[in-house]
Amino acid sequence: MLALIEKRTSRLALKAAGVLLVVAVIWLLGSRQNFGLQQYGQLVVAGIGTGAVYALVALGFVMVFTVTGIINFAQGAFVMLGALFTVTLYETPFTGEGRTGLIISALLAVVLTTVIGVVVERLTILPARNADPLTLIIITVGVYIAIQGLALIYWGHAGRTLPSFTTATGSDSIFRPWGLVIKAQTLWVLATMVLAFAVLSLFLDKTMLGKALRACSVNRDASRLMGINPSRMSAIAFGIAAALGAVAGIVLAPLTKPVYDMGLTIGLKGFVAAAMGGLISLPAAVGGGLLLGLVENLAAGVTKAGLRDVFAFIVLIAVLLRGRSRAGRFQ
């Protein structure tokens, strides 16, 4: 018992030393550029906003993985579809103008993307349900490439624009607390992430359908004996994941220019965030997304902005190596 306590204490000490080392390196690199508290605060705000998008995407990964055991690399395509469907619908005369048009376009985009998510599961995952995990992962990669190709044909390679939710125009409202610059759309992203997490948690804990999804994630055979159809739960999980991806793309769209290949990087970073939480925990996925956004923004801020993606995938490698090490200890 004493040995176990000493082992855990030493692990905690190592983790604390690692965190302090990272903070010290970031502080040292920032001091060489004369960074003050305001600059670090700005990087933290930007990191939390970016991390909220990763968290939304990560929730979709967790939803599919816990119910089906599949890592769905098509999740990034749902992000892209949500954003571009909203832009296209907003440009049509049928959805109206201003905030009303934005709301109607966003809702229709979520519905369309959800339907596509279910269709993808029915046409690609269900026929190969008994295949090995690697085959299923490759299928989801193929689905992503196919959807991206169709998006390129339909929308072209040019970036599109979507008005901000607050002003319904191209210019966004800006708040300046304590000298920091915060766009109103960033607050929309954060609020949407918190709302989506709360609604999803309540859905899984308080509704019969949510409990059926959780039962299926624990034991598919036992849930089948209880009258739950795992195949139907798989389709529902893909639908929910597609809706979460679409929501992420919609709230992100006014901050960037949605384009046909925007889902690749965001999807991979959403996977990194989900992997940081072990792919099985919604709160851990949210925490992983926020932490990933903070790490890549702080690291890129004190070095070079172009290295942002590099830091994100260094985190992925570290997470995968840690998971492999833990798996080795349990064998």
Coordinates of C-alpha atoms in Angstrom, one line a residue:
M1 CA 0.0 0.0 0.0
L2 CA 2.8 2.4 1.0
A3 CA 4.6 1.5 -2.3
L4 CA 1.5 2.3 -4.3
I5 CA 1.1 5.7 -2.5
E6 CA 4.8 6.5 -3.2
K7 CA 4.4 5.5 -6.9
R8 CA 1.3 7.8 -7.3
T9 CA 3.0 10.6 -5.5
S10 CA 6.0 10.4 -7.7
R11 CA 3.8 10.4 -10.8
L12 CA 2.0 13.5 -9.6
A13 CA 5.3 15.2 -8.8
L14 CA 6.6 14.4 -12.4
K15 CA 3.4 15.8 -13.9
A16 CA 3.6 18.9 -11.8
A17 CA 7.3 19.3 -12.8
G18 CA 6.4 18.9 -16.4
V19 CA 3.6 21.6 -16.2
L20 CA 6.0 24.0 -14.4
L21 CA 8.7 23.3 -17.1
V22 CA 6.2 24.1 -19.9
V23 CA 5.0 27.3 -18.2
A24 CA 8.6 28.4 -17.6
V25 CA 9.5 27.8 -21.3
I26 CA 6.5 29.7 -22.5
W27 CA 7.3 32.6 -20.0
L28 CA 10.9 32.7 -21.1
L29 CA 10.0 32.7 -24.9
G30 CA 7.4 35.3 -24.3
S31 CA 9.7 37.6 -22.3
R32 CA 12.1 37.6 -25.3
Q33 CA 9.3 39.3 -27.2
N34 CA 8.5 41.7 -24.3
F35 CA 5.1 39.9 -23.6
G36 CA 3.2 41.2 -20.6
L37 CA 0.1 40.0 -18.8
Q38 CA -2.1 41.6 -21.5
Q39 CA -0.5 39.7 -24.3
Y40 CA -0.7 36.4 -22.4
G41 CA -4.3 37.2 -21.5
Q42 CA -5.1 37.8 -25.2
L43 CA -3.5 34.4 -26.1
V44 CA -5.6 32.7 -23.4
V45 CA -8.8 34.2 -24.6
A46 CA -8.1 33.2 -28.2
G47 CA -7.1 29.7 -27.0
I48 CA -10.3 29.2 -25.1
G49 CA -12.4 30.3 -28.1
T50 CA -10.5 27.9 -30.4
G51 CA -10.6 25.2 -27.8
A52 CA -14.4 25.5 -27.6
V53 CA -14.7 24.5 -31.3
Y54 CA -12.4 21.5 -30.7
A55 CA -14.5 20.5 -27.8
L56 CA -17.7 20.5 -29.9
V57 CA -16.0 18.3 -32.5
A58 CA -14.6 16.1 -29.7
L59 CA -18.0 15.5 -28.3
G60 CA -19.0 14.0 -31.7
F61 CA -16.0 11.6 -31.6
V62 CA -16.9 10.5 -28.1
M63 CA -20.5 10.0 -29.0
V64 CA -19.7 7.6 -31.9
F65 CA -16.9 5.8 -30.2
T66 CA -18.7 5.0 -27.0
V67 CA -21.7 3.6 -28.7
T68 CA -20.1 1.9 -31.7
G69 CA -16.4 1.6 -30.9
I70 CA -15.6 3.3 -34.1
I71 CA -13.2 6.3 -34.5
N72 CA -15.1 8.4 -37.0
F73 CA -12.7 10.4 -39.0
A74 CA -15.6 11.7 -41.2
Q75 CA -16.4 14.0 -38.2
G76 CA -14.5 16.9 -39.8
A77 CA -16.7 16.7 -42.9
F78 CA -19.8 17.4 -40.8
V79 CA -18.1 20.5 -39.5
M80 CA -17.6 21.7 -43.1
L81 CA -21.1 20.7 -44.2
G82 CA -22.7 22.6 -41.4
A83 CA -20.8 25.8 -42.2
L84 CA -21.3 25.7 -46.0
F85 CA -24.9 24.6 -45.9
T86 CA -25.6 27.6 -43.6
V87 CA -23.8 30.0 -46.0
T88 CA -25.7 28.6 -49.0
L89 CA -29.1 28.6 -47.4
Y90 CA -28.5 32.1 -46.1
E91 CA -27.8 33.3 -49.6
T92 CA -31.1 32.0 -50.9
P93 CA -34.2 34.2 -50.8
F94 CA -36.3 31.5 -49.0
T95 CA -34.7 31.8 -45.6
G96 CA -35.1 35.5 -45.2
E97 CA -32.5 38.2 -44.2
G98 CA -30.8 39.3 -41.1
R99 CA -30.9 37.4 -37.8
T100 CA -34.1 35.5 -38.8
G101 CA -32.4 34.3 -42.0
L102 CA -29.3 33.2 -40.0
I103 CA -31.4 31.3 -37.5
I104 CA -33.5 29.5 -40.1
S105 CA -30.4 28.7 -42.3
A106 CA -28.5 27.4 -39.3
L107 CA -31.4 25.1 -38.2
L108 CA -31.9 23.7 -41.7
A109 CA -28.1 23.2 -42.0
V110 CA -28.1 21.1 -38.7
V111 CA -31.0 19.0 -39.9
L112 CA -29.4 18.4 -43.4
T113 CA -26.1 17.4 -41.8
T114 CA -27.8 15.2 -39.3
V115 CA -29.6 13.3 -42.1
I116 CA -26.3 13.0 -44.0
G117 CA -24.7 11.6 -40.8
V118 CA -27.4 8.9 -40.5
V119 CA -27.2 8.1 -44.2
V120 CA -23.5 7.7 -44.0
E121 CA -23.9 5.2 -41.1
R122 CA -26.5 3.2 -43.0
L123 CA -24.6 3.1 -46.3
T124 CA -21.0 2.6 -45.1
I125 CA -20.8 1.5 -41.5
L126 CA -23.8 -0.9 -41.2
P127 CA -22.8 -3.2 -44.1
A128 CA -19.3 -3.5 -42.6
R129 CA -20.4 -3.7 -39.0
N130 CA -18.5 -6.9 -38.3
A131 CA -15.3 -5.8 -39.9
D132 CA -12.2 -5.2 -37.8
P133 CA -11.7 -1.7 -36.3
L134 CA -8.9 -0.7 -38.8
T135 CA -11.3 -1.4 -41.7
L136 CA -14.0 0.7 -40.1
I137 CA -11.6 3.6 -39.5
I138 CA -10.4 3.4 -43.2
I139 CA -14.1 3.5 -44.3
T140 CA -14.6 6.7 -42.3
V141 CA -11.5 8.2 -43.9
G142 CA -12.9 7.3 -47.3
V143 CA -16.2 8.9 -46.4
Y144 CA -14.4 12.1 -45.4
I145 CA -12.5 12.2 -48.7
A146 CA -15.7 11.5 -50.7
I147 CA -17.7 14.2 -49.0
Q148 CA -14.8 16.7 -49.4
G149 CA -14.6 15.9 -53.1
L150 CA -18.3 16.5 -53.6
A151 CA -18.0 19.7 -51.6
L152 CA -15.2 20.9 -53.9
I153 CA -17.4 20.1 -57.0
Y154 CA -20.5 22.0 -55.6
W155 CA -18.9 24.9 -53.7
G156 CA -15.6 25.3 -55.4
H157 CA -12.3 26.2 -53.7
A158 CA -13.1 29.8 -52.8
G159 CA -13.8 30.6 -49.2
R160 CA -17.3 31.8 -48.3
T161 CA -18.5 34.4 -45.8
L162 CA -21.2 34.3 -43.1
P163 CA -22.3 37.3 -41.1
S164 CA -21.6 37.4 -37.3
F165 CA -24.5 36.3 -35.1
T166 CA -24.6 39.5 -33.1
T167 CA -24.8 42.1 -35.9
A168 CA -25.9 40.0 -38.8
T169 CA -23.3 41.9 -40.9
G170 CA -19.7 41.4 -41.9
S171 CA -18.4 43.4 -38.9
D172 CA -18.6 41.9 -35.4
S173 CA -19.1 43.6 -32.1
I174 CA -15.9 43.8 -30.0
F175 CA -15.6 44.0 -26.2
R176 CA -12.4 45.4 -24.6
P177 CA -12.3 44.3 -20.9
W178 CA -9.0 45.0 -19.2
G179 CA -7.4 45.9 -22.5
L180 CA -8.3 42.5 -24.1
V181 CA -10.0 42.3 -27.4
I182 CA -12.9 39.8 -27.5
K183 CA -15.2 39.3 -30.5
A184 CA -18.8 38.7 -29.8
Q185 CA -18.7 35.7 -32.0
T186 CA -16.1 34.1 -29.7
L187 CA -18.7 34.4 -26.9
W188 CA -21.2 32.7 -29.1
V189 CA -18.8 29.8 -29.7
L190 CA -18.2 29.5 -25.9
A191 CA -21.9 29.7 -25.1
T192 CA -22.8 27.2 -27.8
M193 CA -20.2 24.7 -26.5
V194 CA -21.5 25.0 -22.9
L195 CA -25.1 24.6 -24.1
A196 CA -24.4 21.6 -26.3
F197 CA -22.5 19.9 -23.5
A198 CA -25.3 20.5 -21.0
V199 CA -28.1 19.4 -23.4
L200 CA -26.1 16.2 -24.4
S201 CA -25.4 15.3 -20.8
L202 CA -29.0 15.8 -19.8
F203 CA -30.2 13.8 -22.9
L204 CA -27.9 10.8 -22.0
D205 CA -28.8 10.9 -18.2
K206 CA -32.5 11.8 -18.2
T207 CA -34.1 10.3 -21.3
M208 CA -34.9 6.7 -22.2
L209 CA -33.2 7.0 -25.5
G210 CA -30.1 8.5 -23.9
K211 CA -30.0 5.7 -21.4
A212 CA -30.4 3.2 -24.2
L213 CA -27.4 4.7 -25.9
R214 CA -25.4 4.5 -22.7
A215 CA -26.4 0.9 -22.2
C216 CA -25.3 0.1 -25.7
S217 CA -21.9 1.7 -25.0
V218 CA -21.4 -0.5 -21.9
N219 CA -22.5 -3.9 -23.3
R220 CA -24.0 -4.3 -26.8
D221 CA -25.0 -7.9 -26.2
A222 CA -26.6 -7.3 -22.9
S223 CA -28.5 -4.3 -24.2
R224 CA -29.8 -6.4 -27.1
L225 CA -31.2 -8.8 -24.6
M226 CA -32.9 -5.9 -23.0
G227 CA -34.7 -5.1 -26.2
I228 CA -32.3 -2.3 -27.4
N229 CA -31.4 -2.4 -31.0
P230 CA -27.6 -1.6 -31.3
S231 CA -27.9 -1.0 -35.0
R232 CA -30.5 1.8 -34.4
M233 CA -28.3 3.2 -31.6
S234 CA -25.4 3.4 -34.0
A235 CA -27.4 5.4 -36.5
I236 CA -28.6 7.7 -33.7
A237 CA -25.0 8.2 -32.5
F238 CA -23.8 9.1 -36.0
G239 CA -26.8 11.6 -36.3
I240 CA -25.9 13.3 -33.0
A241 CA -22.3 13.4 -33.9
A242 CA -23.1 15.0 -37.3
A243 CA -25.4 17.6 -35.6
L244 CA -22.6 18.5 -33.1
G245 CA -20.1 18.8 -36.0
A246 CA -22.6 21.0 -37.9
V247 CA -23.1 23.3 -34.9
A248 CA -19.3 23.6 -34.5
G249 CA -19.0 24.6 -38.2
I250 CA -21.8 27.1 -38.0
V251 CA -20.5 29.0 -34.9
L252 CA -17.0 29.0 -36.4
A253 CA -18.1 30.2 -39.9
P254 CA -18.3 34.0 -39.1
L255 CA -14.7 33.9 -37.6
T256 CA -13.2 32.3 -40.7
K257 CA -14.0 31.7 -44.3
P258 CA -15.7 28.3 -44.7
V259 CA -14.1 26.3 -47.5
Y260 CA -14.5 22.7 -48.7
D261 CA -11.3 21.4 -46.9
M262 CA -11.8 23.2 -43.6
G263 CA -12.9 20.0 -41.9
L264 CA -9.6 18.1 -42.2
T265 CA -7.5 20.1 -39.6
I266 CA -10.5 20.8 -37.3
G267 CA -11.5 17.1 -37.4
L268 CA -8.0 15.9 -36.5
K269 CA -7.7 18.4 -33.7
G270 CA -11.1 17.4 -32.4
F271 CA -9.8 13.8 -32.4
V272 CA -6.7 15.0 -30.4
A273 CA -9.1 16.6 -27.9
A274 CA -11.2 13.5 -27.6
A275 CA -8.1 11.3 -27.3
M276 CA -6.8 13.5 -24.4
G277 CA -10.0 12.4 -22.6
G278 CA -9.6 8.7 -23.6
L279 CA -12.4 8.9 -26.2
I280 CA -15.0 7.8 -23.6
S281 CA -15.8 10.9 -21.4
L282 CA -17.8 13.9 -22.4
P283 CA -16.4 16.2 -19.7
A284 CA -12.8 15.0 -20.4
A285 CA -13.4 15.7 -24.2
V286 CA -14.5 19.3 -23.3
G287 CA -11.5 19.7 -21.0
G288 CA -9.2 18.3 -23.7
G289 CA -10.5 20.7 -26.3
L290 CA -10.0 23.7 -24.1
L291 CA -6.6 22.6 -23.1
L292 CA -5.5 21.9 -26.7
G293 CA -6.7 25.4 -27.7
L294 CA -4.8 27.0 -24.9
V295 CA -1.6 25.0 -25.6
E296 CA -1.5 25.7 -29.3
N297 CA -2.3 29.4 -29.0
L298 CA 0.2 30.0 -26.2
A299 CA 2.9 28.0 -27.9
A300 CA 2.3 29.6 -31.3
G301 CA 2.0 33.0 -29.7
V302 CA 5.5 32.9 -28.1
T303 CA 7.1 31.3 -31.2
K304 CA 5.5 31.6 -34.7
A305 CA 1.8 31.5 -35.6
G306 CA 2.6 29.1 -38.5
L307 CA 3.7 26.4 -36.0
R308 CA 0.2 26.2 -34.4
D309 CA -0.7 22.9 -36.1
V310 CA 2.7 21.5 -35.2
F311 CA 2.1 21.9 -31.5
A312 CA -1.3 20.3 -31.7
F313 CA 0.1 17.2 -33.3
I314 CA 3.0 17.1 -30.8
V315 CA 0.2 16.8 -28.2
L316 CA -1.4 14.0 -30.2
I317 CA 1.8 12.1 -30.3
A318 CA 2.3 12.5 -26.5
V319 CA -1.3 11.4 -25.8
L320 CA -0.9 8.3 -28.1
L321 CA 2.5 7.4 -26.5
R322 CA 0.9 7.8 -23.0
G323 CA -2.0 5.6 -24.0
R324 CA 0.4 2.9 -25.3
S325 CA 2.5 3.1 -22.1
R326 CA -0.6 2.7 -19.9
A327 CA -1.9 -0.2 -22.1
G328 CA 1.5 -1.9 -21.7
R329 CA 1.3 -1.6 -17.9
F330 CA -2.1 -3.4 -17.8
Q331 CA -0.9 -6.3 -20.0

